[in-house]
Structures are given as C-alpha cells and as structure tokens.
XYZ file of C-alpha atoms in Angstrom:
669
model
C 21.383 37.507 3.199
C 22.577 33.939 3.562
C 20.954 30.923 2.133
C 18.102 29.769 4.446
C 19.257 26.150 4.199
C 22.428 27.160 6.056
C 20.201 27.196 9.170
C 19.826 23.401 8.992
C 23.059 22.901 10.998
C 21.994 25.571 13.547
C 18.670 23.900 14.111
C 20.237 20.408 14.481
C 22.734 21.854 16.916
C 19.867 22.429 19.166
C 19.630 18.620 19.527
C 23.020 18.534 21.169
C 21.395 19.575 24.408
C 18.780 16.941 24.119
C 21.673 14.299 23.762
C 23.261 15.623 26.875
C 20.025 15.201 28.888
C 19.640 11.503 27.983
C 16.805 12.051 25.525
C 16.696 9.342 22.872
C 17.394 10.309 19.303
C 14.073 8.816 18.161
C 12.323 11.367 20.482
C 14.114 14.449 18.882
C 11.151 15.358 16.644
C 8.799 15.525 19.634
C 11.073 18.034 21.337
C 12.106 19.964 18.178
C 8.727 20.284 16.439
C 7.134 22.816 18.819
C 10.251 25.028 18.992
C 10.622 24.877 15.222
C 7.015 25.971 14.950
C 7.684 28.914 17.304
C 10.601 30.294 15.263
C 8.518 29.835 12.056
C 5.693 31.673 13.594
C 7.860 34.489 14.899
C 9.625 34.851 11.608
C 6.511 34.915 9.610
C 4.656 37.301 11.926
C 7.639 39.743 11.943
C 7.639 39.405 8.182
C 3.899 40.249 8.109
C 4.536 43.221 10.406
C 7.098 44.699 8.030
C 4.651 44.089 5.143
C 1.885 46.113 6.895
C 4.315 48.979 7.532
C 5.490 49.060 3.961
C 2.385 48.485 2.073
C -0.225 50.129 4.349
C 2.004 52.778 5.847
C 0.934 52.072 9.356
C 3.525 52.725 12.038
C 3.434 50.260 14.924
C 4.727 52.723 17.468
C 2.591 55.711 16.418
C -0.595 53.694 15.818
C -0.427 50.534 17.842
C -4.169 49.851 17.825
C -4.586 50.345 14.152
C -1.414 48.272 13.487
C -2.730 45.406 15.620
C -6.120 45.566 13.862
C -4.343 45.511 10.373
C -2.351 42.490 11.490
C -5.351 40.571 12.741
C -7.018 41.334 9.411
C -4.364 39.247 7.702
C -5.796 36.148 9.497
C -2.449 34.489 10.006
C -2.599 34.084 13.818
C -1.605 36.587 16.453
C 0.839 36.952 19.395
C 0.492 40.043 21.612
C 3.963 39.825 22.822
C 5.479 39.782 19.268
C 3.060 42.077 17.401
C 2.009 44.700 19.947
C 5.179 44.755 22.155
C 7.646 43.881 19.319
C 9.469 41.242 21.468
C 11.180 38.215 20.208
C 12.561 34.973 21.750
C 15.987 36.580 21.447
C 14.962 39.505 23.716
C 13.429 37.083 26.266
C 16.688 35.164 26.463
C 18.839 38.203 27.153
C 17.800 38.312 30.799
C 18.028 35.119 32.804
C 16.341 36.603 35.804
C 13.108 37.456 34.051
C 13.391 34.597 31.500
C 10.688 32.414 33.077
C 8.110 35.238 33.353
C 8.838 36.670 30.000
C 8.763 33.316 28.292
C 5.501 32.527 29.870
C 4.008 35.899 28.754
C 5.372 35.160 25.240
C 3.592 31.840 25.110
C 0.257 32.952 26.500
C 0.380 35.911 23.997
C -0.657 33.661 21.162
C -4.320 33.530 20.166
C -6.613 30.805 21.071
C -6.161 28.700 17.830
C -2.320 28.890 17.996
C -2.334 28.058 21.665
C -4.330 24.924 20.826
C -1.984 23.915 17.968
C 1.094 24.605 20.017
C -0.255 22.725 23.063
C -0.300 25.825 25.378
C -2.817 25.934 28.300
C -4.553 22.911 27.116
C -5.788 21.956 30.560
C -7.519 18.534 30.667
C -7.990 18.489 26.956
C -6.591 15.244 25.578
C -5.578 16.899 22.279
C -2.129 18.021 22.675
C -1.029 18.606 19.053
C 2.603 19.886 19.428
C 2.460 19.644 23.242
C 4.709 22.554 23.795
C 3.720 23.023 27.465
C 4.569 19.392 28.214
C 7.905 19.546 26.477
C 8.781 22.911 28.347
C 7.974 21.235 31.620
C 10.308 18.240 30.673
C 13.177 20.666 29.654
C 12.632 22.648 32.853
C 12.914 19.526 34.990
C 16.171 18.620 33.207
C 17.468 22.098 33.913
C 18.141 23.103 30.267
C 14.993 25.010 29.310
C 16.681 28.469 29.024
C 19.752 27.090 27.130
C 17.532 25.148 24.741
C 15.265 28.192 24.046
C 18.298 30.443 23.630
C 19.724 28.172 20.912
C 16.482 28.364 18.984
C 16.217 32.076 19.564
C 19.411 32.642 17.588
C 17.716 31.475 14.348
C 16.002 34.526 12.871
C 13.752 33.688 9.907
C 12.153 37.085 9.590
C 14.230 38.092 6.549
C 12.875 35.213 4.470
C 9.626 34.825 2.598
C 7.044 32.101 3.108
C 8.454 29.968 0.247
C 12.030 30.034 1.774
C 10.655 29.077 5.201
C 8.581 26.259 3.698
C 11.799 24.972 1.964
C 13.753 24.941 5.291
C 10.707 23.212 6.911
C 10.711 20.493 4.333
C 14.395 19.807 4.817
C 13.939 19.619 8.586
C 10.923 17.356 8.459
C 12.806 15.110 6.139
C 15.497 14.472 8.796
C 12.760 13.938 11.399
C 11.364 11.162 9.122
C 14.748 9.573 9.091
C 15.058 9.243 12.866
C 11.517 8.851 14.104
C 10.035 5.388 13.699
C 6.656 6.836 14.584
C 6.497 9.131 11.645
C 8.499 7.131 9.202
C 7.178 7.229 5.776
C 4.200 9.408 6.677
C 5.407 12.997 6.907
C 7.832 13.495 4.018
C 7.780 12.910 0.305
C 11.094 13.546 -1.531
C 11.262 16.684 -3.471
C 12.033 15.004 -6.786
C 8.863 12.856 -6.337
C 6.764 16.039 -5.457
C 8.167 17.661 -8.580
C 7.252 14.556 -10.703
C 3.754 14.447 -9.240
C 3.255 18.207 -9.914
C 4.385 17.858 -13.546
C 2.043 14.938 -14.103
C -0.862 16.988 -12.684
C 0.189 20.032 -14.718
C 0.230 17.886 -17.919
C -3.074 16.136 -17.269
C -5.263 18.592 -15.503
C -8.335 19.861 -17.295
C -8.583 23.163 -15.421
C -7.369 26.269 -17.158
C -4.740 28.556 -15.744
C -7.350 31.232 -14.831
C -9.753 28.995 -12.917
C -9.337 27.592 -9.382
C -7.590 24.320 -9.007
C -9.098 22.471 -6.017
C -6.267 20.319 -4.708
C -6.645 17.663 -1.906
C -4.251 15.542 0.098
C -6.073 13.110 2.457
C -2.899 12.209 4.438
C -1.050 15.438 4.252
C 1.276 14.982 7.260
C 3.172 18.119 7.588
C 1.802 19.138 4.175
C 5.062 19.159 2.207
C 3.504 17.159 -0.609
C 0.298 19.252 -0.675
C 2.021 22.637 -0.529
C 4.909 21.453 -2.746
C 2.521 20.532 -5.455
C 0.526 23.746 -4.959
C 3.653 25.844 -5.232
C 4.856 24.061 -8.334
C 1.548 24.383 -10.077
C 1.564 28.044 -9.187
C 4.921 28.372 -10.695
C 3.680 26.550 -13.898
C 0.997 29.282 -14.372
C -1.982 28.166 -12.446
C -2.978 31.351 -10.626
C -5.492 30.116 -8.183
C -4.657 26.941 -6.070
C -6.985 25.982 -3.147
C -4.873 23.560 -1.087
C -6.898 21.255 1.106
C -5.435 18.672 3.473
C -6.395 16.440 6.359
C -4.221 14.749 8.909
C -4.660 12.553 11.951
C -1.335 12.827 13.603
C -1.495 15.544 16.293
C 2.000 17.084 15.781
C 1.928 16.912 11.956
C -1.544 18.303 11.737
C -0.445 21.318 13.910
C 2.702 22.077 11.708
C 0.469 21.797 8.510
C -2.217 24.005 10.039
C 0.322 26.607 11.174
C 1.813 26.690 7.689
C -1.635 27.102 6.171
C -2.202 30.323 8.165
C 0.411 32.028 6.013
C -0.987 30.761 2.685
C -3.953 31.981 0.647
C -6.745 29.503 0.091
C -5.207 26.785 2.315
C -7.390 24.531 4.512
C -5.992 21.903 6.847
C -8.536 19.817 8.861
C -7.987 17.287 11.694
C -9.384 13.904 11.702
C -9.338 10.350 10.337
C -9.743 10.799 6.573
C -11.499 7.524 6.114
C -13.968 7.636 9.030
C -14.582 11.374 10.175
C -14.339 12.515 6.463
C -13.153 16.068 7.148
C -13.951 17.159 3.608
C -17.223 15.238 3.075
C -19.391 16.737 0.482
C -16.609 18.584 -1.245
C -15.391 17.574 -4.680
C -11.826 18.082 -5.946
C -10.102 18.551 -9.252
C -6.916 16.926 -8.099
C -5.980 14.511 -5.351
C -2.315 13.839 -4.481
C -1.411 11.352 -1.788
C 1.307 9.265 -0.242
C -0.719 7.292 2.251
C 0.797 4.978 4.765
C 1.140 1.476 3.278
C 1.407 -1.848 5.233
C -0.441 -0.181 8.152
C -3.417 -2.010 9.716
C -6.907 -0.391 9.767
C -8.174 -2.801 12.557
C -8.376 0.125 14.972
C -11.350 1.562 13.064
C -12.507 -1.489 11.346
C -16.120 -1.160 12.792
C -16.513 2.365 11.339
C -15.128 1.302 7.907
C -17.425 -1.705 7.743
C -20.454 0.375 8.711
C -19.535 3.158 6.264
C -22.727 4.398 4.488
C -21.146 7.000 2.216
C -20.409 4.611 -0.647
C -16.757 5.470 -0.795
C -15.729 1.894 -0.418
C -16.835 -0.543 -3.130
C -14.816 -3.358 -1.526
C -12.624 -3.738 1.555
C -9.033 -4.902 1.527
C -7.342 -7.069 4.246
C -7.245 -5.252 7.594
C -3.538 -5.600 7.445
C -3.073 -2.810 4.885
C -5.264 0.139 4.292
C -3.666 1.789 1.209
C -6.461 0.582 -1.178
C -9.004 2.210 1.065
C -7.373 5.549 0.425
C -7.254 4.812 -3.285
C -10.979 4.385 -3.321
C -11.517 7.336 -1.086
C -9.519 9.579 -3.320
C -11.574 8.508 -6.433
C -14.735 9.158 -4.489
C -13.595 12.667 -3.537
C -13.203 13.826 -7.150
C -15.984 15.193 -9.152
C -18.473 12.622 -10.444
C -17.209 12.653 -13.992
C -13.797 14.412 -13.909
C -10.700 14.746 -11.747
C -7.239 13.347 -11.423
C -5.617 11.238 -8.633
C -1.926 10.662 -8.245
C -1.095 8.329 -5.472
C 2.054 6.645 -4.189
C 1.591 3.047 -3.311
C 3.798 0.032 -2.701
C 3.704 -3.047 -4.924
C 1.124 -4.979 -2.913
C -1.719 -2.830 -4.255
C -0.974 -4.151 -7.752
C -1.201 -7.918 -7.082
C -1.968 -8.811 -3.464
C -5.122 -10.887 -2.891
C -6.521 -13.660 -5.079
C -9.347 -13.280 -7.532
C -12.487 -12.584 -5.468
C -10.547 -11.028 -2.582
C -11.130 -7.534 -1.445
C -7.912 -6.294 -3.005
C -8.615 -7.853 -6.428
C -12.170 -6.539 -6.303
C -11.041 -3.051 -5.604
C -8.631 -3.286 -8.592
C -11.486 -4.594 -10.695
C -13.820 -1.827 -9.543
C -11.271 0.812 -10.552
C -10.654 -0.805 -13.919
C -14.344 -1.572 -14.536
C -15.080 2.199 -14.223
C -12.101 2.902 -16.624
C -10.539 5.252 -14.088
C -6.978 3.757 -14.147
C -5.069 5.616 -16.882
C -1.546 4.732 -15.900
C 0.764 3.151 -13.353
C 4.418 4.170 -13.026
C 7.057 2.022 -11.472
C 9.550 4.156 -9.542
C 13.206 3.376 -8.758
C 13.979 1.596 -5.555
C 15.728 3.582 -2.701
C 13.681 6.768 -3.523
C 12.205 7.260 -0.185
C 13.917 8.057 3.089
C 12.662 5.159 5.262
C 12.622 2.314 3.004
C 14.355 0.816 -0.089
C 11.243 -0.834 -1.515
C 9.928 -0.072 -5.052
C 6.996 2.291 -5.139
C 4.392 2.942 -7.806
C 2.315 5.989 -8.799
C -1.295 5.227 -9.599
C -2.806 7.715 -12.072
C -6.612 7.718 -11.968
C -8.429 9.879 -14.371
C -12.342 10.228 -14.256
C -12.356 11.809 -17.726
C -9.851 9.903 -19.839
C -9.500 11.153 -23.394
C -11.615 9.123 -25.798
C -8.576 7.563 -27.378
C -7.476 6.382 -23.975
C -10.770 4.615 -23.247
C -10.310 1.132 -21.955
C -6.581 1.590 -22.215
C -3.894 1.564 -19.441
C -0.299 2.709 -19.834
C 2.408 1.081 -17.736
C 5.660 3.091 -17.357
C 8.817 1.419 -16.177
C 10.865 4.275 -14.655
C 12.900 1.967 -12.430
C 16.128 2.922 -14.301
C 15.478 6.603 -14.461
C 17.594 7.880 -11.626
C 20.981 9.257 -10.707
C 22.816 8.545 -7.438
C 22.694 11.172 -4.610
C 25.966 12.789 -3.827
C 25.323 11.859 -0.329
C 22.826 9.306 0.973
C 19.787 10.573 2.987
C 18.800 7.663 5.127
C 17.528 4.951 2.828
C 17.218 7.457 -0.011
C 20.204 6.768 -2.371
C 18.665 7.783 -5.682
C 16.880 10.765 -7.101
C 15.166 11.736 -10.439
C 16.409 14.673 -12.279
C 14.425 16.988 -14.529
C 15.328 14.871 -17.627
C 14.067 11.645 -15.983
C 10.808 13.268 -15.079
C 10.352 14.704 -18.485
C 10.675 11.164 -20.070
C 8.053 9.895 -17.681
C 5.553 12.823 -18.263
C 6.086 12.704 -21.965
C 5.457 8.996 -22.146
C 2.169 9.407 -20.075
C 1.006 12.272 -22.403
C 1.993 10.549 -25.717
C 0.352 7.313 -24.550
C 2.308 5.114 -26.934
C 4.717 2.154 -26.652
C 8.254 3.094 -26.287
C 11.405 1.912 -24.521
C 10.011 2.686 -21.051
C 6.238 2.420 -21.700
C 3.626 -0.086 -22.912
C 0.006 0.597 -23.588
C -2.470 -2.197 -22.907
C -6.222 -2.886 -23.333
C -7.437 -2.745 -19.660
C -8.770 -6.342 -20.181
C -5.233 -7.503 -20.456
C -4.987 -7.364 -16.588
C -8.253 -9.346 -16.033
C -8.179 -13.129 -15.624
C -10.649 -15.945 -15.070
C -10.029 -18.068 -11.995
C -12.174 -21.035 -13.055
C -12.985 -23.546 -10.363
C -13.276 -27.104 -11.502
C -13.961 -30.623 -10.025
C -11.566 -33.135 -11.578
C -12.035 -36.954 -11.468
C -8.962 -39.185 -10.919
C -8.423 -41.860 -13.470
C -6.270 -45.033 -13.704
C -3.559 -45.572 -16.146
C -6.020 -46.485 -18.902
C -8.127 -43.392 -18.262
C -10.929 -45.283 -16.362
C -12.849 -44.142 -13.403
C -15.467 -45.862 -11.328
C -18.782 -44.310 -12.377
C -17.731 -44.802 -16.041
C -16.966 -48.527 -15.526
C -20.148 -49.058 -13.453
C -22.356 -47.365 -16.080
C -23.704 -44.669 -13.681
C -21.686 -41.519 -14.211
C -21.764 -39.090 -11.279
C -23.576 -41.697 -9.119
C -22.400 -43.688 -6.091
C -22.340 -47.503 -6.210
C -23.720 -48.683 -2.881
C -23.094 -52.099 -1.269
C -26.042 -52.820 1.003
C -25.324 -53.843 4.625
C -27.372 -57.071 4.129
C -24.849 -58.180 1.504
C -21.687 -57.484 3.438
C -20.124 -60.574 4.912
C -16.845 -59.021 6.174
C -14.646 -55.954 6.054
C -10.865 -56.061 6.104
C -9.192 -52.728 6.911
C -6.003 -51.476 8.500
C -4.463 -54.992 8.790
C -7.493 -56.577 10.548
C -11.024 -57.818 10.146
C -13.337 -54.956 11.214
C -16.703 -56.613 10.451
C -17.176 -59.939 12.160
C -18.088 -63.243 10.534
C -20.067 -65.985 12.347
C -17.114 -67.791 13.767
C -13.320 -68.116 13.679
C -13.410 -70.734 11.051
C -15.060 -68.498 8.570
C -12.389 -65.742 9.331
C -9.721 -68.281 8.432
C -11.606 -69.334 5.310
C -11.844 -65.718 4.357
C -8.031 -65.276 4.748
C -7.512 -68.316 2.583
C -9.959 -67.157 -0.131
C -8.287 -63.783 -0.259
C -4.833 -65.322 -0.632
C -6.038 -67.719 -3.258
C -7.747 -64.985 -5.283
C -4.558 -62.884 -5.071
C -6.287 -59.935 -3.471
C -3.768 -57.415 -2.088
C -5.761 -54.385 -1.059
C -5.562 -52.758 2.265
C -9.376 -52.403 2.364
C -11.580 -55.345 1.279
C -15.300 -55.651 1.343
C -16.607 -59.244 0.972
C -20.128 -60.123 -0.214
C -21.502 -63.533 -1.219
C -20.551 -63.002 -4.892
C -17.642 -60.531 -4.915
C -14.641 -59.046 -3.204
C -14.467 -55.304 -3.717
C -10.930 -53.966 -2.983
C -8.513 -51.149 -3.706
C -5.300 -52.189 -5.650
C -2.319 -51.113 -3.621
C -0.207 -50.170 -6.678
C -2.301 -47.623 -8.476
C -5.437 -47.115 -6.348
C -7.724 -48.821 -8.827
C -11.117 -50.366 -7.524
C -11.181 -54.100 -8.181
C -14.139 -56.413 -8.243
C -13.177 -60.054 -7.916
C -15.608 -63.015 -8.204
C -15.713 -65.203 -5.132
C -16.515 -68.270 -7.220
C -14.104 -67.994 -10.112
C -11.545 -65.443 -8.879
C -11.774 -63.361 -12.077
C -10.703 -59.702 -11.536
C -12.640 -56.904 -13.018
C -11.267 -53.354 -13.082
C -13.794 -50.786 -12.114
C -11.548 -47.774 -12.472
C -9.895 -45.228 -10.222
C -12.053 -44.348 -7.153
C -12.692 -44.583 -3.582
C -13.983 -47.468 -1.302
C -15.570 -46.040 1.789
C -16.871 -48.149 4.682
C -19.022 -46.770 7.509
C -20.364 -48.388 10.595
C -23.527 -47.524 12.591
C -26.342 -48.769 14.731
C -30.160 -49.167 14.193
C -32.665 -47.819 16.591
C -32.939 -51.265 18.157
C -29.211 -51.256 18.747
C -28.098 -53.646 16.049
C -24.801 -52.938 14.345
C -24.810 -52.017 10.696
C -22.176 -51.746 8.009
C -22.471 -50.024 4.696
C -19.983 -49.493 1.908
C -19.962 -47.375 -1.260
C -17.735 -47.105 -4.334
C -17.483 -43.599 -5.869
C -15.281 -41.516 -8.095
C -12.145 -40.016 -6.620
C -12.517 -36.295 -7.236
C -10.944 -33.165 -6.097
C -11.264 -29.471 -6.723
C -8.785 -27.291 -8.502
C -8.526 -23.857 -10.240
C -7.227 -22.755 -13.614
C -6.116 -19.248 -14.478
C -7.431 -18.473 -18.003
C -7.201 -15.289 -19.897
C -10.317 -13.078 -19.798
C -12.409 -11.716 -22.636
C -14.974 -8.984 -21.931
C -17.475 -10.643 -24.267
C -19.176 -13.221 -21.933
C -20.020 -15.539 -24.781
C -16.567 -15.495 -26.134
C -15.151 -15.728 -22.543
C -17.104 -18.977 -21.958
C -15.886 -20.427 -25.320
C -12.344 -19.555 -24.338
C -12.651 -21.328 -20.985
C -14.035 -24.470 -22.762
C -11.282 -24.358 -25.382
C -8.645 -24.009 -22.641
C -10.152 -27.013 -20.728
C -10.248 -29.180 -23.876
C -6.595 -28.262 -24.643
C -4.975 -28.593 -21.221
C -7.273 -30.756 -18.970
C -7.157 -34.559 -19.648
C -9.197 -35.883 -16.671
C -12.988 -35.812 -16.588
C -14.046 -32.513 -15.136
C -17.071 -30.351 -14.503
C -17.055 -26.584 -14.258
C -17.756 -24.914 -10.902
C -17.768 -21.136 -10.131
C -15.732 -18.710 -12.070
C -14.264 -15.639 -10.454
C -12.812 -12.760 -12.434
C -9.806 -11.053 -11.035
C -7.392 -8.209 -11.799
C -3.750 -7.842 -11.096
C -0.792 -5.911 -12.619
C 2.580 -7.572 -12.862
C 5.294 -5.118 -13.973
C 8.040 -7.844 -13.922
C 6.057 -9.964 -16.396
C 5.153 -7.067 -18.730
C 8.754 -5.604 -18.827
C 10.581 -8.918 -18.619
C 13.670 -9.039 -20.920
C 15.200 -12.543 -21.168
C 18.859 -12.667 -20.648
C 21.050 -13.614 -23.535
C 22.817 -16.877 -22.895
C 26.188 -17.576 -24.493
C 26.495 -20.556 -26.796
C 28.057 -23.848 -25.562
C 31.034 -23.401 -27.905
C 31.790 -19.908 -26.540
C 31.562 -21.221 -22.969
C 33.923 -24.072 -23.722
C 36.412 -21.777 -25.434
C 36.390 -19.540 -22.410
C 37.039 -22.566 -20.090
C 39.945 -23.612 -22.264
C 41.322 -20.131 -22.076
C 41.095 -20.135 -18.246
C 42.784 -23.601 -18.135
C 45.658 -22.153 -20.221
C 45.995 -19.205 -17.782
C 46.022 -21.537 -14.794
C 48.708 -23.658 -16.362
C 50.897 -20.707 -17.083
C 50.324 -19.428 -13.669
C 51.319 -22.804 -12.064
C 54.429 -22.891 -14.283
C 55.395 -19.335 -13.153
C 55.091 -20.370 -9.588
C 56.998 -23.576 -10.056
C 54.159 -25.718 -8.900
C-alpha cells in the first residue's frame, strides 16, 4: 500500500480542469472542498463496512438489513448508495449514459445531517456549508462535471485508517490556506506548532492518563489543531480525549464536523464562539486556539458590548478581536484549574496605552495570576504571513512556586530551514527545538532562552501631571504675584488700552492719546506683542522668553512677574456697553510620566514622588494615575552589539587604503 501523501499530487491534478474552465485559483478551495469531503466520506464508510464484516461477522450480501443497522449504530453518517448497494464514485463514472442519474442517487443517498453539511437539497436554506449542489451546477454548466468527478473518483482512500486520512486532509487544507485569501491564517496551523502545543499541554496538564481530558478549540476551522493535539495527547498516553470545537465558517465547519463523525468523543458545533457561545455552560481542562488576529469585530459589536455572561472583563479596539478570544478561553476553563495555549501576534502584548481596553485585559489576566508564560516563536513559521507570533500560556492553577511569576521564552532562533518553502512558511521547529522550549517552561528558571520575572515587572504607572512653565530663573507668575494657583485679574475699569496683533484693539478717548500711548511704549522700551495699559502699569509679554513684565507708567521700571500667559477678552454688558478684561496666569500644560510600579500602594506612591523629585524640575501637581501592563520581548532579551575600538577601526581603514593603493598600482592607474 502506497504512502497516503502520494495522493496529494492526484488531488491537485483535479484543479487542472478548474484552470481550463477559467476558475480563479483563489476559488479552488470552494470547488475542491466538497469533493474532497466526498472521497473522505466514501473511504471512511467503506473502511467501516470492512470493520463490521471482520469484527461482527455480518455479511452485507447475505444479511443486508442487519448490516445496514450495524453500520448506522456506528453513528458515523450513512449513504444508502454506498453502504446498502456497495456503489462508489468510480462505479458511477464508468457509464457516461447513466452518470447524471447515478450521481444524483449517490448524493441523495446521504443521510439528512450529511446532506446539510455537504450542501445537498438545501432548498431555500441560507446555510450552504460545503455547497456541493451549487458547485455541481456550476461544473455542469461549464461542461466538465463528469470529467471532474471522474478524476476525484480515481482516489480510493478506503485502504487507509482515520489517522492516515486526517494526515492527508491536513496537507490539503494547508495548501488551500496558501491560495485562498478568505481562509488565510484561519484554517491551518503548521504541524510543528501543533506538536509544540501538544507537548506543552502534555507537560503542564493536571489530568491523569486514566481520566478524561476535556479539550476545546473555539476557532477550530477544519479542526487540524484540535484533532492534531488530541491525537498527540492520545499518543502520549492519555486514553480518553473529548475534542470539542466550534467554527463559524460554513465550509470549514462542515469539514470539521464530517471528520468528527469518525472519531470517538468529538463534538463540533456551528456558531460565533463569542456571541452564540456553542459550548456555554461547559468547562474545559485545556483550550488550544489559533484565533484570527487583526480581524475587526465590528460586525457583532452590539452583541459583544451587551454580553451578560461575564466572559469579557474589558473590550479591545474593534479593529482586532484576538484579546476577546483570550478572555473567552480563560472563561471556558474550570473556575480554579485548566490550561490555555493560544497563538497571538505581537499586538496582544503591547497594543493600547495604559487604561485602554487592551492594557486592561492584560492587567486583568495578570491580576488574576493566570499568565504563566509567553513564548516568542520564529518568524516565517506560518503559511500566510511572515510575522512573529507568540504562544500565551494561561494556567488557572499555577504551582505555588510560580505564584506571581511569569516566564518569557525567546524561541525566535529555535528553527531549521524547510527543504522547500511552503508559501510564507520557510522555517520549522524540530523535536530538539520543541524539547528545549517545553523543558524551559517546566523548569521555570533563567537560562539562555528564558527569563523568569515577578509579574509586577510588566506593570507600570502612567502618572498624569500638570506642569507650570518657568522662565530662565525658575520664576512663574503666581509665585511672583504671591498667589500660587490663582489668576491675577485686571479689572475692565482700570484698562485704558490694549495692543495686540500689531494694532490697538481697545480704544482710547481720541487719536492724540493713541499717539501718546505709542510714544510712552517706545520710551519705556516695551517690546511685547500684547500690551495691556492701566493708569499705573503696562503689562506685557516679553518677546524673547515669554516672561510677563510689569512696567511702571511713571518711572518706566520693569518688574519681572515670571513665565505665564496674558489673556484679554472682550464682551458686552446687558445695556450694550463694550467691556474688556485681562488676566495674568501661570502657563501650564499636561504631561505624563511612565514610572515603575510597586504592588504596595504606599510604596508605589512614594516611588512616584521620588521619581518626580529626581526628574521633574518645573512646578507640578499630580493628577490621575493609571496602571498599565505590557510585555516587550525586545527590551527583555536585548543584547547590545559589541562595537570595535577606535584603534581597531583605524587600523582596518589603513589596511584597506594599502590594498587600494596596491590595486591601483597593479592596474597602472
């Protein structure tokens, strides 16, 4: 029996007909998924038929009714044409005259659930899932239906077991992920990442090998991650795995659901994980997930904001919903136990300022002490993107020695190149790389790829302050006027004139007084752009450094009031008389300072004051303080580059000069 993966080329040769009919390559999955589902179903059903004959000794030909009943008891779906009449797609394609009728009978022979999943006889139902009936109509219209079905019919999967067929399915779905923009990044997680996740779960899980492991994937796609982890846990000695998954994409849900029919204790449900909550009320031991990232949740924003379940402590920006899934996954665990391993991109570590939804979600997870570790993966690990990804490890029952601790593991250099690139995937982790990561997570100690931190290390204060501008001698207006924090008002009754923007804005009694005012200003050497004149003083802003000046009308003596603002406003009384008021006040502005956080509130306040005294040299007052949380791998694992000494650089330059001189000599230049 040949290796099942040799069928990959046969399956992809079916796409040659699609090319000839003008179907775009990005649409191949839509045309291939339903037929791939057909050959998987047929192969597995024929496999089950052989099992009944061998294990139960029931002969299909001699006892057809008993055989059918035994088959239906297996609860893996049913097709009358395959099981009762022992017909295959290959048989149907042998006669072109009866092909249409036979193919129709073959399709309608499936039971109701499979018809729904395959998209057969769906009538006016909007749910099309694999939409087989629609695809058949399109291929018939293009005149290639029988040719297309015949190519698929040549692929016989009946000699292979479920695990083999699942392996082939994963390889095919991976290629679909490469070419389909609609499903990119949502339907396939690389096998090396699946193995790593399974090994992490196996190392950290608290369930014994003889107990049930309740496993959940909230965005299971075609279920390769869910079933991949399930199979690997089973291979690691866990006897009983209940694999639960939910999916909202019609076609991927159908593929996962069909796969689940041939697995024990597998449940796939359809729906929006975050709003319809297909597994509401059920708690899990392990959640694994590779949710879509960078995908907006605006389409169901109302439902999320009105959520009454308590699954969301905070809401991130509507532009990216991955932190919604991280909260949902923690919520679906048991109250005081359970493990989450979730793939995220980097934005979940640091996006959003202190007080934002993203930062508050991180703080919520850290406050509850659920974050046990975060692993930075190599770039170019996934099929549709070259970005760096991270594994979040949430543990609701961390060992006592891990309490209030978080380990960061930098696995960015743990990879080997693929012999042949697969889309954007150019790297993979081998077993040794994965072992180093899992070993670091379990040992929970600093080493060459890991660092253990107090969780408070990732908290920070964002202290809001109001700063007062000062002049070159440290003076500010309220200080000079003797009324800190207050405004010095110049009553409208005292204001004779106001000069602003190059002209007199507030009228004097006659033109002579205007001229006198100009002369007085020139004589007193007043150069401000805004000048307020009263019987005793000129108040003006020095053009050079913005200092407020008070100059005596009588003597011309200048007094410095300090840095500030001179504000003039005009109005009217109820009787219609014009008014003018002016005020001199501090020049202030708001700013923020990022200050390390201490979980002891009294010590934290002292640290803030110490920071202000050390680094802030202007008068200030403290405003609100917001505590944020972010994780910065680059900062934590930064290694400064070694710079050559000046002497060695100069020596190298001299050597280069000598080489150039010799080269010129050899070339007779």
